[in-house]
Short mmCIF file of C-alpha atoms in Angstrom, two decimals:
data_model
loop_
_atom_site.label_atom_id
_atom_site.label_comp_id
_atom_site.label_asym_id
_atom_site.label_seq_id
_atom_site.Cartn_x
_atom_site.Cartn_y
_atom_site.Cartn_z
CA ARG A 1 12.33 46.01 -56.79
CA VAL A 2 11.80 49.36 -56.95
CA SER A 3 14.33 51.11 -55.07
CA SER A 4 13.38 54.36 -53.79
CA ASN A 5 16.57 56.64 -54.28
CA GLY A 6 17.23 55.71 -57.46
CA LYS A 7 20.10 53.83 -56.16
CA PRO A 8 20.30 49.84 -56.14
CA PRO A 9 18.55 48.09 -52.85
CA LYS A 10 21.66 47.49 -49.71
CA PHE A 11 21.83 44.43 -50.63
CA GLN A 12 19.89 42.71 -47.50
CA PRO A 13 22.24 38.93 -46.83
CA PRO A 14 19.89 36.15 -46.70
CA PRO A 15 18.60 34.75 -43.14
CA LYS A 16 21.48 32.54 -41.52
CA PRO A 17 20.08 28.35 -41.69
CA VAL A 18 18.41 27.71 -37.64
CA ILE A 19 20.06 24.00 -37.28
CA ILE A 20 17.64 22.50 -34.97
CA ASP A 21 19.86 19.83 -32.75
CA ARG A 22 17.17 16.56 -32.82
CA LYS A 23 19.34 14.97 -30.41
CA THR A 24 20.02 17.13 -27.80
CA GLN A 25 16.42 18.26 -28.12
CA LYS A 26 15.00 14.96 -27.45
CA GLU A 27 13.80 14.55 -23.49
CA GLU A 28 15.69 12.72 -21.20
CA ARG A 29 13.92 9.77 -21.04
CA ARG A 30 13.41 9.98 -16.53
CA PHE A 31 11.69 6.74 -15.17
CA LEU A 32 9.84 6.39 -12.42
CA SER A 33 8.19 3.30 -11.27
CA PRO A 34 5.32 2.66 -10.92
CA GLU A 35 4.85 1.68 -7.10
CA PHE A 36 5.92 5.83 -6.30
CA ILE A 37 2.31 6.15 -7.93
CA PRO A 38 -0.23 6.70 -4.50
CA PRO A 39 -3.20 5.07 -5.91
CA ARG A 40 -6.96 6.90 -6.03
CA GLY A 41 -8.03 7.42 -1.89
CA ARG A 42 -8.93 8.86 0.72
CA THR A 43 -5.52 7.75 2.96
CA ASP A 44 -3.47 10.55 4.33
CA PRO A 45 -0.75 11.70 1.75
CA LEU A 46 1.97 11.74 4.79
CA LYS A 47 1.00 8.08 4.69
CA TYR A 48 2.77 7.70 1.29
CA TYR A 49 5.26 10.57 2.39
CA ILE A 50 6.89 8.24 4.77
CA GLU A 51 5.69 5.13 2.77
CA ARG A 52 8.77 7.07 -0.12
CA LYS A 53 11.19 7.44 2.52
CA ASP A 54 11.20 3.58 3.28
CA MET A 55 11.67 3.17 -0.22
CA ILE A 56 14.25 5.51 -0.61
CA GLN A 57 15.97 4.34 2.27
CA ARG A 58 15.96 0.85 0.62
CA ARG A 59 17.50 2.15 -3.00
CA LYS A 60 19.83 3.45 -1.32
CA VAL A 61 21.74 0.71 0.08
CA PHE A 62 20.25 -1.54 -2.44
CA ASN A 63 20.24 -1.07 -5.68
CA ILE A 64 16.38 -1.49 -8.08
CA PRO A 65 17.55 -2.02 -10.94
CA GLU A 66 14.68 0.61 -13.88
CA PHE A 67 12.88 -2.88 -15.65
CA TYR A 68 9.22 -3.23 -17.07
CA VAL A 69 7.05 -5.86 -17.83
CA GLY A 70 9.14 -8.08 -20.19
CA HIS A 71 12.16 -8.26 -18.84
CA VAL A 72 14.36 -11.04 -17.94
CA LEU A 73 15.53 -11.30 -15.02
CA ALA A 74 17.76 -12.71 -12.78
CA VAL A 75 17.02 -12.42 -8.51
CA THR A 76 18.89 -14.41 -5.98
CA THR A 77 17.21 -14.38 -2.64
CA ALA A 78 18.39 -15.77 0.23
CA ASP A 79 17.11 -19.15 2.06
CA PRO A 80 18.03 -20.86 5.20
CA HIS A 81 17.23 -24.70 3.10
CA ALA A 82 19.64 -24.22 0.59
CA SER A 83 22.87 -25.71 0.59
CA ASP A 84 24.62 -22.33 -0.10
CA LYS A 85 21.67 -20.82 1.46
CA SER A 86 21.41 -18.81 -1.81
CA LYS A 87 18.70 -19.19 -4.45
CA ARG A 88 18.91 -17.47 -8.36
CA PHE A 89 15.83 -17.81 -10.51
CA VAL A 90 15.96 -16.61 -14.38
CA GLY A 91 12.66 -15.50 -16.00
CA ILE A 92 10.59 -13.30 -17.88
CA CYS A 93 8.34 -9.87 -16.14
CA ILE A 94 4.91 -10.84 -16.72
CA GLN A 95 3.44 -9.06 -14.20
CA ARG A 96 4.23 -5.34 -11.46
CA GLY A 97 1.63 -5.18 -8.96
CA GLY A 98 1.38 -3.28 -5.36
CA LYS A 99 1.73 -0.05 -4.47
CA GLY A 100 4.56 1.49 -1.56
CA LEU A 101 6.64 -0.80 -0.11
CA GLY A 102 4.21 -3.87 -1.37
CA ALA A 103 4.93 -3.98 -4.83
CA THR A 104 5.56 -7.39 -6.40
CA PHE A 105 7.09 -8.78 -9.21
CA VAL A 106 5.84 -13.06 -10.94
CA LEU A 107 9.52 -13.72 -13.20
CA ARG A 108 8.33 -16.84 -15.38
CA ASN A 109 9.81 -19.78 -16.82
CA VAL A 110 9.68 -23.27 -18.05
CA ILE A 111 12.12 -25.42 -15.72
CA GLU A 112 12.32 -29.08 -17.27
CA ASP A 113 8.97 -29.20 -19.01
CA GLN A 114 7.04 -27.54 -15.50
CA GLY A 115 6.25 -23.36 -15.65
CA VAL A 116 6.79 -21.85 -13.15
CA GLU A 117 6.17 -18.29 -11.52
CA ILE A 118 7.46 -16.89 -8.52
CA CYS A 119 6.18 -13.41 -7.08
CA TYR A 120 8.97 -11.84 -5.82
CA GLU A 121 8.74 -8.05 -2.81
CA LEU A 122 11.11 -5.43 -4.53
CA TYR A 123 11.65 -4.46 -0.78
CA SER A 124 12.52 -7.21 1.13
CA PRO A 125 15.45 -7.59 2.86
CA ARG A 126 15.67 -11.08 1.53
CA ILE A 127 16.33 -10.42 -2.32
CA GLN A 128 19.73 -10.10 -3.04
CA ALA A 129 20.13 -9.46 -6.04
CA ILE A 130 18.11 -8.10 -9.29
CA GLU A 131 20.27 -8.03 -12.44
CA VAL A 132 18.62 -7.01 -15.58
CA LEU A 133 19.25 -10.23 -18.47
CA LYS A 134 17.28 -8.91 -21.26
CA LEU A 135 15.61 -5.25 -21.81
CA GLU A 136 12.72 -5.55 -23.71
CA LYS A 137 9.24 -3.93 -23.50
CA ARG A 138 6.60 -5.94 -24.93
CA LEU A 139 3.13 -4.66 -26.70
CA ASP A 140 1.16 -5.24 -23.17
CA GLU A 141 1.37 -4.67 -19.82
CA ASN A 142 1.07 -7.74 -18.63
CA LEU A 143 2.12 -10.88 -19.94
CA MET A 144 -0.26 -13.44 -18.04
CA TYR A 145 -0.86 -14.92 -21.17
CA LEU A 146 2.27 -16.83 -21.86
CA ARG A 147 0.46 -18.80 -19.21
CA ASP A 148 -1.79 -20.21 -22.21
CA ALA A 149 1.05 -19.84 -24.97
CA LEU A 150 3.34 -23.08 -26.20
CA PRO A 151 5.59 -23.25 -23.56
CA GLU A 152 9.17 -22.32 -26.19
CA TYR A 153 7.76 -18.37 -25.85
CA SER A 154 8.56 -18.39 -21.35
CA THR A 155 11.94 -20.50 -21.50
CA PHE A 156 14.78 -18.54 -21.06
CA ASP A 157 18.17 -20.80 -20.44
CA VAL A 158 19.13 -20.01 -16.59
CA ASN A 159 22.73 -19.12 -17.09
CA MET A 160 21.58 -16.72 -19.91
CA LYS A 161 24.32 -14.45 -20.42
CA PRO A 162 23.42 -10.70 -20.10
CA VAL A 163 22.66 -8.92 -23.55
CA PRO A 164 24.76 -6.28 -23.41
CA ARG A 165 22.63 -2.40 -23.55
CA MET A 166 23.43 0.19 -27.21
CA ASP A 167 22.12 2.95 -26.50
CA HIS A 168 21.43 5.30 -22.93
CA GLU A 169 18.27 6.01 -24.24
CA ASP A 170 15.35 4.02 -26.27
CA ILE A 171 14.43 0.54 -25.06
CA PRO A 172 13.56 -2.18 -28.04
CA VAL A 173 9.87 -2.75 -27.74
CA ASN A 174 9.69 -6.78 -29.39
CA LYS A 175 6.57 -6.72 -31.75
CA LEU A 176 5.98 -10.67 -31.48
CA GLN A 177 2.82 -11.72 -31.56
CA VAL A 178 2.67 -15.21 -29.76
CA ARG A 179 0.71 -18.30 -30.69
CA MET A 180 -1.57 -19.78 -28.32
CA LYS A 181 -2.23 -23.51 -27.05
CA PRO A 182 -5.64 -24.42 -28.33
CA LYS A 183 -8.68 -24.06 -26.38
CA PRO A 184 -9.11 -23.81 -23.12
CA TRP A 185 -7.13 -21.53 -22.25
CA SER A 186 -7.09 -19.76 -18.24
CA LYS A 187 -8.74 -16.33 -19.15
CA ARG A 188 -10.48 -15.60 -22.08
CA TRP A 189 -7.87 -13.56 -23.83
CA GLU A 190 -9.69 -12.33 -27.07
CA ARG A 191 -12.07 -10.19 -25.13
CA PRO A 192 -11.29 -7.28 -25.39
CA LYS A 193 -11.40 -6.10 -21.53
CA TYR A 194 -8.21 -7.36 -21.69
CA ASN A 195 -6.67 -5.65 -24.43
CA ILE A 196 -4.41 -8.42 -25.65
CA LYS A 197 -1.97 -6.73 -28.32
CA GLY A 198 0.30 -9.23 -28.10
CA ILE A 199 -1.52 -12.87 -29.29
CA LYS A 200 -1.71 -14.04 -33.11
CA PHE A 201 -5.31 -15.02 -32.34
CA GLU A 202 -5.86 -17.72 -34.78
CA LEU A 203 -9.13 -17.72 -33.69
CA PRO A 204 -11.88 -18.19 -37.06
CA GLU A 205 -14.01 -14.61 -37.43
CA HIS A 206 -17.46 -14.83 -35.89
CA LYS A 207 -15.82 -16.42 -32.65
CA MET A 208 -13.90 -13.08 -32.65
CA LYS A 209 -16.88 -10.95 -33.71
CA ALA A 210 -18.62 -12.71 -31.26
CA ALA A 211 -15.70 -11.42 -28.44
CA GLU A 212 -16.74 -7.31 -29.79
CA LYS A 213 -20.01 -8.19 -27.92
CA TRP A 214 -18.17 -7.69 -24.35
CA SER A 215 -16.52 -4.73 -25.87
CA GLN A 216 -16.99 -1.00 -23.36
CA PRO A 217 -16.38 1.72 -25.74
CA TRP A 218 -17.91 3.71 -23.70
CA LEU A 219 -15.38 3.25 -20.96
CA GLU A 220 -12.66 5.41 -22.41
CA PHE A 221 -14.45 8.29 -22.47
CA ASP A 222 -15.87 8.05 -18.66
CA MET A 223 -14.04 11.20 -16.68
CA LEU A 224 -14.75 9.55 -13.43
CA ARG A 225 -11.91 7.01 -13.19
CA GLU A 226 -9.55 9.60 -15.27
CA TYR A 227 -6.89 9.25 -12.95
CA ASP A 228 -4.15 12.45 -14.49
CA THR A 229 -0.90 11.06 -12.94
CA SER A 230 1.42 13.90 -14.49
CA LYS A 231 1.32 16.60 -11.84
CA ILE A 232 1.97 13.77 -8.77
CA GLU A 233 4.43 12.33 -10.97
CA GLU A 234 6.75 15.24 -11.21
CA LYS A 235 6.92 16.12 -6.89
CA ILE A 236 8.03 12.67 -7.11
CA ARG A 237 10.22 12.53 -9.14
CA LYS A 238 11.87 15.43 -7.37
CA GLU A 239 12.27 14.30 -4.76
CA LEU A 240 13.68 11.38 -5.55
CA SER A 241 16.64 13.03 -7.53
CA GLU A 242 16.51 15.48 -4.51
CA GLU A 243 16.89 12.59 -1.18
CA LEU A 244 19.22 10.49 -3.71
CA GLU A 245 21.35 12.39 -4.70
CA LYS A 246 22.28 13.13 -0.88
CA MET B 1 -1.27 -0.33 6.23
CA MET B 2 1.96 -1.60 5.27
CA PRO B 3 4.61 -4.03 5.62
CA ILE B 4 7.36 -4.39 7.74
CA TRP B 5 9.66 -7.50 7.31
CA THR B 6 12.09 -8.56 10.72
CA LYS B 7 15.63 -9.43 10.93
CA SER B 8 15.05 -13.21 9.41
CA GLY B 9 13.14 -12.42 6.43
CA GLU B 10 9.48 -12.62 7.81
CA LYS B 11 7.57 -10.24 6.50
CA HIS B 12 4.29 -8.68 9.27
CA ALA B 13 1.81 -6.32 7.99
CA VAL B 14 1.16 -3.17 10.56
CA THR B 15 -1.13 -0.31 11.22
CA LEU B 16 0.15 3.50 10.81
CA LEU B 17 -1.69 4.95 13.33
CA LYS B 18 -1.41 9.16 14.34
CA VAL B 19 -1.39 11.45 17.61
CA GLN B 20 -3.20 14.32 16.18
CA ASP B 21 -3.38 16.75 19.09
CA CYS B 22 -3.73 14.69 22.39
CA HIS B 23 -4.11 16.95 25.18
CA VAL B 24 -5.27 15.85 28.89
CA LEU B 25 -8.31 17.79 29.39
CA ARG B 26 -9.27 17.07 33.15
CA TYR B 27 -9.07 14.97 36.02
CA VAL B 28 -11.14 13.27 37.94
CA SER B 29 -10.15 11.72 41.28
CA LYS B 30 -11.89 8.20 42.76
CA GLU B 31 -14.14 10.13 44.99
CA GLU B 32 -16.06 12.31 41.75
CA SER B 33 -15.71 9.43 39.98
CA GLY B 34 -17.07 6.75 41.85
CA GLY B 35 -14.97 3.84 40.63
CA LYS B 36 -12.11 2.29 41.30
CA THR B 37 -9.24 4.23 40.08
CA ALA B 38 -8.66 7.99 39.15
CA LYS B 39 -9.78 9.25 35.64
CA LEU B 40 -8.22 11.55 33.35
CA LEU B 41 -10.19 12.93 29.81
CA VAL B 42 -8.60 13.65 27.10
CA GLY B 43 -9.10 14.82 24.05
CA GLY B 44 -7.76 14.46 20.32
CA LYS B 45 -8.06 15.79 16.14
CA ASN B 46 -8.63 19.42 16.66
CA LEU B 47 -11.22 20.91 15.24
CA SER B 48 -13.67 24.08 14.77
CA PRO B 49 -14.94 26.06 17.22
CA PHE B 50 -17.74 27.41 15.31
CA SER B 51 -20.26 24.87 15.69
CA LYS B 52 -20.57 24.04 18.72
CA PRO B 53 -22.29 26.44 20.91
CA GLU B 54 -21.00 27.79 24.33
CA SER B 55 -21.72 25.68 27.02
CA ALA B 56 -19.64 23.00 24.88
CA HIS B 57 -16.51 25.13 24.81
CA GLU B 58 -16.49 24.46 28.96
CA ILE B 59 -14.16 22.16 29.29
CA PHE B 60 -11.20 22.31 26.95
CA LYS B 61 -11.49 26.24 27.92
CA GLU B 62 -10.18 25.12 31.61
CA ALA B 63 -7.79 22.44 29.90
CA GLY B 64 -6.92 26.35 27.20
CA VAL B 65 -7.21 23.89 24.69
CA PRO B 66 -8.88 24.07 21.18
CA ARG B 67 -12.18 22.01 20.73
CA LYS B 68 -11.54 18.17 19.96
CA GLN B 69 -13.39 16.00 17.72
CA LYS B 70 -13.22 13.66 20.45
CA VAL B 71 -12.74 12.74 23.97
CA THR B 72 -11.90 9.83 26.26
CA THR B 73 -11.32 8.51 29.40
CA PHE B 74 -8.47 6.50 31.15
CA ASN B 75 -8.76 5.01 34.08
CA VAL B 76 -5.33 5.87 35.40
CA THR B 77 -3.33 5.74 39.44
CA ASP B 78 -2.57 8.06 41.03
CA ASP B 79 0.61 7.98 41.04
CA ALA B 80 0.57 8.64 36.33
CA ILE B 81 -2.05 12.13 37.63
CA ILE B 82 -1.05 14.38 34.66
CA LYS B 83 -2.07 18.51 34.47
CA PRO B 84 -5.20 18.79 32.57
CA GLY B 85 -3.27 21.04 28.86
CA THR B 86 -0.28 19.64 28.76
CA PRO B 87 -0.01 17.25 25.53
CA LEU B 88 0.21 13.86 24.09
CA TYR B 89 3.02 12.39 21.82
CA ALA B 90 3.11 9.86 20.27
CA ALA B 91 6.68 8.50 22.46
CA HIS B 92 4.71 7.64 25.05
CA PHE B 93 4.30 4.33 23.50
CA ARG B 94 8.12 3.07 23.80
CA PRO B 95 8.22 0.03 20.17
CA GLY B 96 8.21 -3.81 21.93
CA GLN B 97 5.60 -2.73 23.74
CA PHE B 98 1.39 -4.18 23.19
CA VAL B 99 -1.14 -2.38 23.68
CA ASP B 100 -5.71 -2.53 22.72
CA VAL B 101 -6.38 -0.37 20.02
CA THR B 102 -10.21 0.63 20.51
CA ALA B 103 -12.58 1.54 17.68
CA LYS B 104 -15.57 2.00 16.64
CA THR B 105 -15.72 -0.39 13.76
CA ILE B 106 -17.28 0.55 9.89
CA GLY B 107 -21.10 0.75 9.81
CA LYS B 108 -22.59 -1.65 7.38
CA GLY B 109 -26.20 -0.86 7.84
CA PHE B 110 -28.75 -2.48 8.03
CA GLN B 111 -27.70 -6.59 7.67
CA GLY B 112 -29.32 -9.70 6.70
CA VAL B 113 -28.88 -12.98 9.27
CA VAL B 114 -26.15 -14.28 6.72
CA LYS B 115 -23.98 -11.14 7.06
CA ARG B 116 -24.62 -10.21 10.53
CA TRP B 117 -24.05 -13.88 12.05
CA GLY B 118 -22.79 -16.08 9.74
CA PHE B 119 -25.37 -18.55 9.30
CA LYS B 120 -25.88 -21.07 6.37
CA GLY B 121 -28.84 -20.08 4.86
CA GLN B 122 -30.34 -22.20 2.45
CA PRO B 123 -29.09 -23.82 -0.55
CA ALA B 124 -29.95 -22.02 -4.25
CA SER B 125 -31.67 -24.95 -5.87
CA HIS B 126 -33.28 -28.11 -4.92
CA GLY B 127 -36.95 -26.78 -4.75
CA GLN B 128 -36.16 -23.59 -1.82
CA THR B 129 -39.19 -21.34 -3.15
CA LYS B 130 -38.03 -17.55 -1.72
CA THR B 131 -35.40 -19.03 0.54
CA HIS B 132 -32.03 -18.41 0.06
CA ARG B 133 -30.70 -16.60 3.46
CA ARG B 134 -33.62 -16.86 6.20
CA PRO B 135 -33.18 -17.78 9.22
CA GLY B 136 -34.85 -20.76 9.26
CA ALA B 137 -36.21 -21.51 12.25
CA ILE B 138 -35.96 -18.72 15.63
CA SER B 139 -37.16 -21.42 18.43
CA THR B 140 -38.30 -24.83 19.57
CA ASN B 141 -41.82 -25.20 20.20
CA LYS B 142 -41.09 -26.65 23.58
CA ALA B 143 -39.73 -22.76 24.64
CA GLY B 144 -43.38 -21.56 23.51
CA LYS B 145 -41.11 -18.17 22.89
CA VAL B 146 -37.98 -16.77 21.74
CA TYR B 147 -34.71 -15.91 23.67
CA ARG B 148 -33.52 -13.12 24.59
CA GLY B 149 -30.01 -11.69 22.12
CA LYS B 150 -32.03 -14.02 19.23
CA LYS B 151 -29.83 -13.50 16.53
CA MET B 152 -31.85 -11.86 13.90
CA PRO B 153 -31.48 -9.14 11.05
CA GLY B 154 -30.37 -6.36 11.85
CA LYS B 155 -27.07 -2.78 12.40
CA MET B 156 -24.41 -4.46 11.69
CA GLY B 157 -21.36 -2.46 12.91
CA ASN B 158 -20.78 0.99 14.29
CA ILE B 159 -20.03 -0.30 17.27
CA TYR B 160 -16.27 0.05 19.79
CA ARG B 161 -14.51 -3.50 19.56
CA THR B 162 -11.25 -3.27 20.77
CA SER B 163 -8.81 -5.28 18.71
CA PHE B 164 -5.82 -7.11 22.07
CA GLY B 165 -2.43 -7.50 21.79
CA LEU B 166 -1.10 -5.91 19.75
CA LYS B 167 2.69 -5.50 19.05
CA VAL B 168 4.05 -1.58 18.54
CA TRP B 169 6.57 -2.07 16.29
CA ARG B 170 8.67 1.59 15.45
CA ILE B 171 7.27 4.88 16.29
CA ASN B 172 8.02 7.87 14.49
CA THR B 173 8.63 11.16 16.86
CA LYS B 174 8.55 13.37 14.24
CA HIS B 175 5.83 12.76 12.43
CA ASP B 176 4.35 11.36 15.76
CA ILE B 177 3.31 8.00 14.26
CA ILE B 178 2.72 4.46 16.08
CA TYR B 179 3.39 1.58 14.22
CA VAL B 180 0.88 -1.48 15.66
CA ASN B 181 0.95 -4.60 14.55
CA GLY B 182 -2.10 -6.30 12.25
CA SER B 183 -4.96 -4.66 11.68
CA VAL B 184 -7.22 -2.36 13.62
CA PRO B 185 -11.03 -1.78 13.72
CA GLY B 186 -12.47 1.41 11.54
CA HIS B 187 -11.94 3.18 8.59
CA THR B 188 -9.16 4.47 7.51
CA ASN B 189 -8.64 8.20 9.26
CA CYS B 190 -10.57 7.13 11.74
CA LEU B 191 -10.22 8.08 15.41
CA VAL B 192 -8.94 5.63 17.98
CA LYS B 193 -8.21 4.91 20.99
CA VAL B 194 -4.93 3.29 22.40
CA ARG B 195 -4.37 1.79 25.91
CA ASP B 196 -1.06 -0.25 27.74
CA SER B 197 -2.30 -3.78 27.42
CA LYS B 198 -4.66 -5.09 29.53
CA LEU B 199 -3.87 -9.20 29.15
CA PRO B 200 -2.25 -11.13 31.39
CA THR B 201 0.92 -12.55 29.11
CA TYR B 202 1.96 -8.84 28.22
CA LYS B 203 1.47 -7.60 32.53
CA ASP B 204 5.70 -6.92 32.09
CA CYS B 205 6.21 -6.58 28.44
CA ASN B 206 6.38 -2.28 29.26
CA LYS B 207 9.78 -1.99 30.10
CA ASN B 208 10.77 1.98 31.78
CA PRO B 209 7.86 2.90 29.03
CA PRO B 210 8.00 7.09 30.18
CA PHE B 211 5.98 7.82 32.62
CA PRO B 212 3.35 8.87 33.53
CA THR B 213 3.93 10.34 29.65
CA PHE B 214 6.42 11.57 27.16
CA PHE B 215 7.24 15.84 28.09
CA ALA B 216 8.42 17.33 24.57
CA ASP B 217 9.72 20.02 26.63
CA GLY B 218 11.93 17.91 29.11
CA ASP B 219 16.46 17.06 28.27
CA GLU B 220 15.45 13.71 26.53
CA GLU B 221 16.65 14.55 23.48
CA LEU B 222 15.05 11.63 21.01
CA PRO B 223 15.84 10.17 17.49
CA GLU B 224 13.76 10.15 14.47
CA ASP B 225 12.13 6.91 14.33
CA LEU B 226 12.53 4.52 17.11
CA PHE B 227 12.95 0.67 16.23
CA ASP B 228 12.23 -2.47 18.45
CA GLU B 229 14.83 -4.73 17.93
CA GLU B 230 13.97 -7.48 15.15
CA ILE B 231 12.55 -5.31 12.84
CA PHE B 232 14.93 -5.30 9.98
CA GLN B 233 16.32 -1.01 8.87
CA PHE B 234 16.39 -0.54 5.33
CA THR B 235 19.65 1.28 6.55
CA ASP B 236 21.04 -2.02 6.82
CA PRO B 237 22.40 -4.99 4.13
CA SER B 238 20.69 -7.16 2.45
CA VAL B 239 18.95 -10.34 4.75
CA THR B 240 21.92 -13.24 5.02
CA PHE B 241 21.48 -16.20 6.46
CA ALA B 242 25.48 -17.92 7.75
#
């Protein structure tokens, strides 16, 4: 370097290294139960606000844990006809439907070679406890194809112990590819409208190609179908956190 | 519409009705109206005054109230007369009462005989030529004419219909919402008329209702939510059968 005065240039210390701590910078995963998000429609938002107040009220008294499709849950409900006046059912959650107070989830299990599915309402007062036994997400949001899969994929031990959860951060995704019973199935799962990634299709190539005929590649570009819920979700999350802290 | 659970764990579907800016507009005496009882004109839901001429605003100016979208009449006995201009609230009704709800049904337009009257139509195959949803025969040979009131295609819906004997489960006094059992005619956000039930089974069901109506400036301080006795309230723990 050329010095202006003839003296040696002033010592410039090297820049201090900037430590980016990835662990604290990772955004905290915030879970918002899907039944809080209001559907598109022309209903007055006041109706959803009042429904949410009731849902929050119920959540304060009874703990509804965070769960996704693919988790194994045990649900105890009150039953006037049972001897102990309560019934316990263990199963894998294959579907979460409904919005607001009428939100439901379907649990499936195979008991003594008979497949059983029970649809429970999340906010029903008859439910006495919901325990999450195994946490794992699957590749799809709707596991209805388990009805046509081999029964081993739907059997879960009724007296299963809850699997201890390691991290409080990530929920593991099980990339299991399920093997199916021979066709005919209840629905044509190979068609692209179901968009299923969790089945190991053992169908011949020409059948898979024939199924692609029903694909609708323009759907993902359809602007009228877009429903951006990010802002609505933010508002609802704020409301929830305020109300639950009270 | 929303689900509601009772203390025994049964689920019922419930419709939410909002009482939006209801005011009493005019009192018509028995002699003036020519009927058996006096009438009260009630208006609901405020609207802009600029889309109608001044002559249409006379009734609202007399009562001192902004222009309303709908004006209905209620037949009232002489001891239930209310001064024009008083606002009406949802607390006029109490949980446990039974109500009749009137509204205009959803308009379906010009509809055929199968949808409008529930005719069976004709089979889809076995030689039917261009005849699958037609009415078929409309009268007999002996009659020689078509009777008045024969069910034929025409405009369906958009007429006033009433659901009778609906139970009121819950009242929200803060937002003026009435939770009424079952479904109600009309589309979402349509205007609806709620009256005390005229069915003979529910004649004695209204015990000590606010008479003639609930006045907001009175001394009574109501809680935000009024529940029926059988409703499961979400502040209670889960239902158990002992």
